[in-house]
XYZ file of C-alpha atoms in Angstrom:
349
model
C 12.078 -1.638 -26.358
C 12.690 -2.905 -29.530
C 9.587 -4.407 -31.043
C 9.463 -8.557 -30.899
C 7.646 -8.775 -34.650
C 8.767 -6.218 -37.628
C 6.686 -5.650 -40.394
C 7.333 -4.080 -43.643
C 6.232 -3.993 -47.475
C 8.945 -4.453 -50.088
C 8.011 -4.517 -53.326
C 4.631 -6.459 -53.245
C 5.836 -8.508 -50.432
C 4.495 -8.333 -46.723
C 7.389 -9.287 -44.333
C 6.727 -10.691 -41.207
C 10.081 -11.005 -39.267
C 10.211 -12.297 -35.575
C 12.760 -10.777 -33.359
C 13.141 -12.138 -29.851
C 16.516 -14.148 -30.645
C 16.832 -13.946 -27.034
C 14.125 -17.011 -26.854
C 14.702 -18.390 -30.160
C 12.075 -16.133 -31.331
C 9.448 -18.151 -29.428
C 6.031 -16.417 -29.358
C 4.134 -14.218 -26.848
C 0.317 -13.036 -26.967
C 1.584 -9.551 -28.288
C 3.652 -11.452 -31.044
C 0.750 -13.268 -31.638
C -1.793 -10.489 -32.127
C 0.798 -8.361 -33.906
C 1.297 -11.152 -36.894
C -2.316 -11.331 -37.034
C -3.214 -7.620 -37.436
C -0.771 -7.780 -40.252
C -2.278 -10.443 -41.840
C -5.477 -9.221 -41.538
C -4.164 -5.777 -43.174
C -2.746 -7.283 -45.647
C -5.305 -9.352 -46.864
C -7.377 -6.898 -48.673
C -4.323 -4.843 -49.559
C -3.679 -5.042 -52.933
C -0.090 -3.812 -52.970
C 0.790 -7.055 -50.854
C 0.756 -9.964 -53.667
C 2.522 -12.628 -51.084
C 3.648 -12.572 -47.756
C 7.084 -13.461 -46.185
C 7.374 -14.823 -42.866
C 11.390 -15.664 -41.508
C 13.198 -14.023 -38.324
C 15.628 -10.953 -37.803
C 17.773 -12.641 -35.666
C 19.445 -15.254 -33.812
C 19.650 -19.239 -34.580
C 15.915 -20.204 -33.866
C 12.821 -19.350 -36.672
C 10.853 -20.083 -33.799
C 11.309 -22.524 -30.852
C 7.751 -22.699 -29.788
C 5.226 -20.460 -27.282
C 6.311 -18.458 -24.413
C 6.045 -22.086 -21.919
C 7.151 -20.116 -18.769
C 4.310 -17.677 -19.291
C 1.972 -20.430 -19.891
C 3.173 -22.175 -16.947
C 2.644 -19.335 -14.657
C -0.520 -19.081 -15.937
C -1.375 -22.658 -14.738
C -0.314 -21.957 -11.446
C -1.655 -18.683 -10.592
C -4.942 -18.345 -12.586
C -5.958 -21.421 -13.292
C -5.229 -21.369 -16.899
C -6.948 -18.492 -17.561
C -4.465 -16.500 -19.488
C -2.757 -19.546 -21.046
C -5.815 -20.655 -22.670
C -6.204 -16.873 -24.145
C -2.959 -17.674 -25.497
C -3.563 -20.642 -27.030
C -7.147 -19.086 -28.330
C -5.574 -16.154 -30.323
C -2.402 -18.659 -31.020
C -4.607 -21.035 -33.212
C -6.746 -17.985 -34.547
C -3.405 -16.882 -35.923
C -2.714 -20.958 -37.211
C -5.972 -20.738 -39.104
C -5.442 -17.042 -40.563
C -2.486 -18.272 -42.329
C -4.127 -21.860 -43.198
C -6.944 -20.399 -44.909
C -4.861 -17.221 -46.209
C -5.888 -16.120 -49.786
C -2.680 -15.226 -50.756
C 0.631 -17.023 -51.232
C 2.654 -17.264 -48.020
C 6.574 -18.359 -47.754
C 7.835 -19.292 -44.335
C 11.528 -19.403 -44.381
C 12.285 -22.038 -41.463
C 16.332 -21.328 -41.623
C 16.473 -22.915 -38.151
C 15.140 -24.212 -34.929
C 11.159 -24.095 -36.210
C 9.652 -26.278 -32.994
C 5.969 -25.764 -31.587
C 4.549 -22.932 -32.618
C 6.918 -22.262 -35.296
C 5.684 -25.551 -36.856
C 1.726 -23.503 -36.456
C 3.320 -20.318 -38.530
C 5.374 -22.340 -41.322
C 3.356 -25.723 -41.937
C 0.180 -23.489 -43.181
C 2.102 -21.634 -46.005
C 2.246 -22.488 -49.149
C 6.192 -22.697 -49.838
C 8.215 -23.633 -46.691
C 11.828 -23.392 -47.058
C 14.215 -25.385 -45.560
C 18.003 -24.833 -45.078
C 21.141 -26.449 -43.540
C 20.275 -24.569 -40.247
C 16.769 -26.295 -40.397
C 16.193 -28.312 -36.631
C 12.345 -29.167 -37.092
C 10.841 -30.558 -34.124
C 7.203 -30.801 -32.074
C 8.718 -31.799 -28.729
C 6.103 -31.526 -26.409
C 5.579 -34.995 -24.790
C 8.940 -33.499 -23.134
C 6.954 -31.187 -21.374
C 3.588 -32.894 -20.825
C 1.893 -30.418 -23.616
C 0.752 -32.178 -26.788
C 1.693 -31.453 -30.450
C -0.756 -28.693 -30.760
C -1.106 -25.422 -33.295
C -2.130 -27.799 -36.220
C 0.148 -30.388 -35.023
C -2.830 -33.174 -35.207
C -3.202 -31.907 -38.911
C 0.150 -32.099 -40.260
C 1.426 -34.916 -38.682
C -1.351 -37.283 -39.117
C -1.015 -36.584 -43.313
C 2.526 -37.557 -43.257
C 3.921 -40.719 -45.009
C 2.639 -44.167 -43.247
C 3.435 -43.783 -39.288
C 6.293 -40.724 -39.093
C 3.944 -38.293 -37.871
C 3.258 -40.480 -34.928
C 7.015 -41.164 -34.410
C 7.893 -37.640 -34.448
C 4.596 -36.522 -31.883
C 5.499 -39.659 -29.481
C 9.514 -38.687 -29.618
C 10.049 -35.332 -30.392
C 12.801 -36.594 -32.634
C 14.354 -33.471 -34.422
C 14.424 -33.339 -38.251
C 17.065 -31.605 -40.316
C 16.462 -29.621 -43.218
C 16.954 -32.584 -46.008
C 14.278 -34.626 -43.651
C 12.120 -31.935 -43.731
C 12.245 -31.890 -47.737
C 11.933 -35.656 -48.024
C 8.810 -35.633 -45.734
C 6.838 -32.807 -47.589
C 7.168 -30.410 -44.160
C 9.350 -28.402 -46.334
C 8.705 -27.660 -49.991
C 11.779 -26.368 -51.240
C 15.911 -26.574 -49.831
C 17.638 -23.700 -50.239
C 21.234 -22.786 -49.159
C 20.894 -20.211 -46.186
C 23.618 -18.249 -48.381
C 20.939 -17.618 -50.743
C 17.643 -16.564 -48.820
C 18.614 -12.876 -49.244
C 18.228 -13.174 -52.971
C 15.242 -15.760 -52.766
C 13.492 -12.740 -50.639
C 14.323 -9.989 -52.712
C 13.415 -12.022 -56.439
C 10.089 -13.063 -54.472
C 9.099 -9.537 -54.064
C 9.817 -7.880 -57.190
C 9.244 -10.589 -59.756
C 5.697 -12.039 -60.938
C 4.062 -13.815 -57.738
C 2.900 -16.619 -60.296
C 6.306 -17.507 -60.668
C 6.844 -18.278 -56.742
C 7.423 -22.129 -57.385
C 10.104 -21.425 -59.806
C 12.022 -18.579 -57.997
C 12.567 -20.887 -55.138
C 13.220 -23.706 -57.509
C 15.922 -21.917 -59.083
C 17.788 -20.850 -56.054
C 17.080 -24.476 -54.358
C 19.614 -27.197 -54.023
C 19.291 -31.217 -53.580
C 20.197 -31.438 -50.165
C 22.096 -34.195 -48.335
C 20.619 -37.400 -47.503
C 18.007 -37.468 -44.968
C 18.550 -40.000 -41.998
C 15.103 -40.745 -41.228
C 14.426 -41.751 -44.781
C 16.428 -44.784 -43.748
C 14.474 -45.716 -41.074
C 10.908 -45.343 -42.345
C 10.397 -49.390 -42.570
C 11.301 -49.782 -38.785
C 9.053 -46.411 -37.885
C 6.102 -47.887 -39.887
C 6.734 -51.479 -38.135
C 7.396 -50.282 -34.802
C 4.521 -46.998 -34.474
C 1.976 -49.093 -36.657
C -0.336 -48.865 -33.709
C -2.487 -46.188 -32.021
C -2.070 -48.065 -28.465
C 0.934 -46.640 -26.640
C 1.349 -49.395 -24.984
C 1.866 -51.643 -28.425
C 4.294 -48.950 -29.545
C 6.449 -49.833 -26.410
C 6.029 -53.810 -27.005
C 6.942 -53.741 -30.054
C 10.167 -51.722 -29.301
C 11.263 -54.042 -26.778
C 10.664 -56.695 -29.047
C 13.592 -54.902 -31.238
C 17.027 -55.663 -29.807
C 18.805 -52.984 -32.602
C 20.361 -50.169 -31.250
C 17.545 -47.952 -33.297
C 15.065 -49.424 -31.445
C 16.368 -49.539 -27.769
C 17.453 -45.527 -28.474
C 13.490 -44.850 -29.307
C 12.086 -46.837 -26.456
C 14.461 -44.962 -23.934
C 13.395 -41.713 -25.739
C 10.037 -42.811 -24.933
C 10.205 -43.682 -21.077
C 11.052 -40.370 -20.745
C 8.336 -38.599 -21.703
C 4.564 -37.976 -20.468
C 2.543 -41.132 -20.597
C -0.672 -38.795 -20.747
C 0.631 -36.910 -23.556
C 1.544 -39.899 -25.659
C -1.452 -41.233 -25.358
C -3.340 -37.870 -26.344
C -1.063 -37.170 -29.226
C -1.952 -40.764 -30.633
C -5.659 -39.918 -30.355
C -5.179 -36.935 -31.524
C -3.708 -37.632 -34.651
C -6.013 -40.598 -35.216
C -9.148 -37.933 -34.921
C -7.186 -35.220 -36.872
C -6.484 -37.586 -40.059
C -10.382 -37.974 -40.143
C -11.231 -34.360 -40.380
C -12.045 -32.501 -43.617
C -11.714 -28.904 -42.173
C -8.999 -27.482 -40.271
C -10.860 -25.251 -38.027
C -12.412 -28.266 -36.767
C -8.923 -29.594 -36.042
C -7.907 -26.228 -34.241
C -11.337 -26.484 -31.930
C -10.148 -29.976 -31.033
C -6.932 -28.859 -29.802
C -8.156 -26.446 -28.006
C -10.080 -28.746 -26.105
C -7.169 -30.670 -25.197
C -5.389 -27.481 -24.330
C -7.543 -25.952 -22.070
C -7.664 -29.146 -19.742
C -3.758 -30.476 -19.968
C -2.774 -26.995 -19.453
C -4.092 -26.832 -15.662
C -2.946 -31.114 -15.289
C -0.261 -31.948 -13.410
C 2.494 -33.166 -16.199
C 2.321 -30.012 -17.837
C 3.658 -27.660 -15.092
C 6.076 -30.587 -14.059
C 7.418 -31.062 -17.326
C 8.097 -27.119 -17.900
C 9.932 -27.039 -14.520
C 12.031 -30.017 -15.199
C 13.246 -28.900 -18.529
C 13.058 -24.984 -18.386
C 12.734 -23.783 -15.076
C 14.962 -26.340 -12.809
C 16.191 -28.136 -15.872
C 16.782 -31.073 -13.995
C 15.700 -32.822 -16.578
C 13.852 -35.740 -14.400
C 9.520 -34.836 -14.499
C 7.732 -37.270 -12.177
C 4.918 -37.890 -14.464
C 1.482 -37.976 -13.350
C 0.096 -41.067 -14.065
C 3.669 -42.379 -14.214
C 2.648 -45.126 -16.202
C 1.091 -46.284 -19.812
C -1.511 -48.223 -17.705
C -2.367 -45.302 -15.628
C -3.376 -42.727 -18.338
C -7.393 -44.251 -18.858
C -9.562 -43.993 -21.472
C -11.697 -42.116 -19.066
C -9.232 -40.005 -18.790
C -8.103 -39.326 -22.456
C -12.348 -38.646 -23.091
C -12.363 -36.190 -20.646
C -9.381 -34.218 -21.960
C -11.094 -34.435 -25.843
C -14.613 -33.876 -24.633
C -16.484 -30.949 -26.147
C -16.295 -27.430 -23.876
C -19.309 -25.165 -23.193
C -20.885 -23.948 -26.051
C -19.761 -20.121 -25.012
C -16.391 -21.373 -24.259
C -15.417 -23.450 -27.790
C -12.819 -22.137 -29.840
C -13.914 -20.607 -33.120
C -11.680 -18.808 -36.227
C -11.430 -15.203 -36.094
């Protein structure tokens, strides 16, 4: 059986290559554990000066986590194995966020959900013409986790809230413009970039990436920031819908139609999550909060139903419960965010 995570050391760089192309390199629990073990082994290895995360094959850098597995857990073991997945994945996210050596993530392809979680903590995040970045969790009744609350809440204006709610896909130029990527490099130059990173002075990493970077084409999302900041200004989902309803522009009608297909529960969770994350000063606190959310939403109706509609049956007509924003009460959201028993709380590795 081919390993789904390939690790090697070239020069002074440790390489972690995702190798599950049939699933767009979506993360399984063994993949999470293999990445964690490699990072821990290299952390104190003086021969490894930096870490490169990329993908070996296919068109996806990493399209998320093993969603079908998580749904099976919700249905068959009351979410126990799913909570284990989230717990260990979030420890991997935290290791990357606090890693003492430079990490370079090459987001050359689909970068969604779990892929955001392993690329955004990297000091250097390289987008290409193939990059498609998104946090599409509102469409499957989950929420923008793996540190999404931290990253999205710190973007300019209200674009993080827009991305969390709509699941919009951002191409490479937009990733650079918003700060989701630090460099824009054509895919044809990636092999050279990796070779130079592995062989040249690690202190020159930024310069190496700069020399192979290109000025990207204009980004559509930059042109929409005024509308985004205006219509997504509120932390109340109902206010955002009402604002879009009052705008007859083609863009507003399109985004309103998109939001009407999303899980109202997830949308309200995401808005609370980003508001809470913005106030935190410790990434570990953010991950503890996200684990509380994950441990509860995985066993709620909308997650199993959302995955059924999008992944299993592919009819794309999920029946959300509650079905309306008004049906998602503050008490329900409070319950989802409440502290867990002390022995169940998430902690860094």
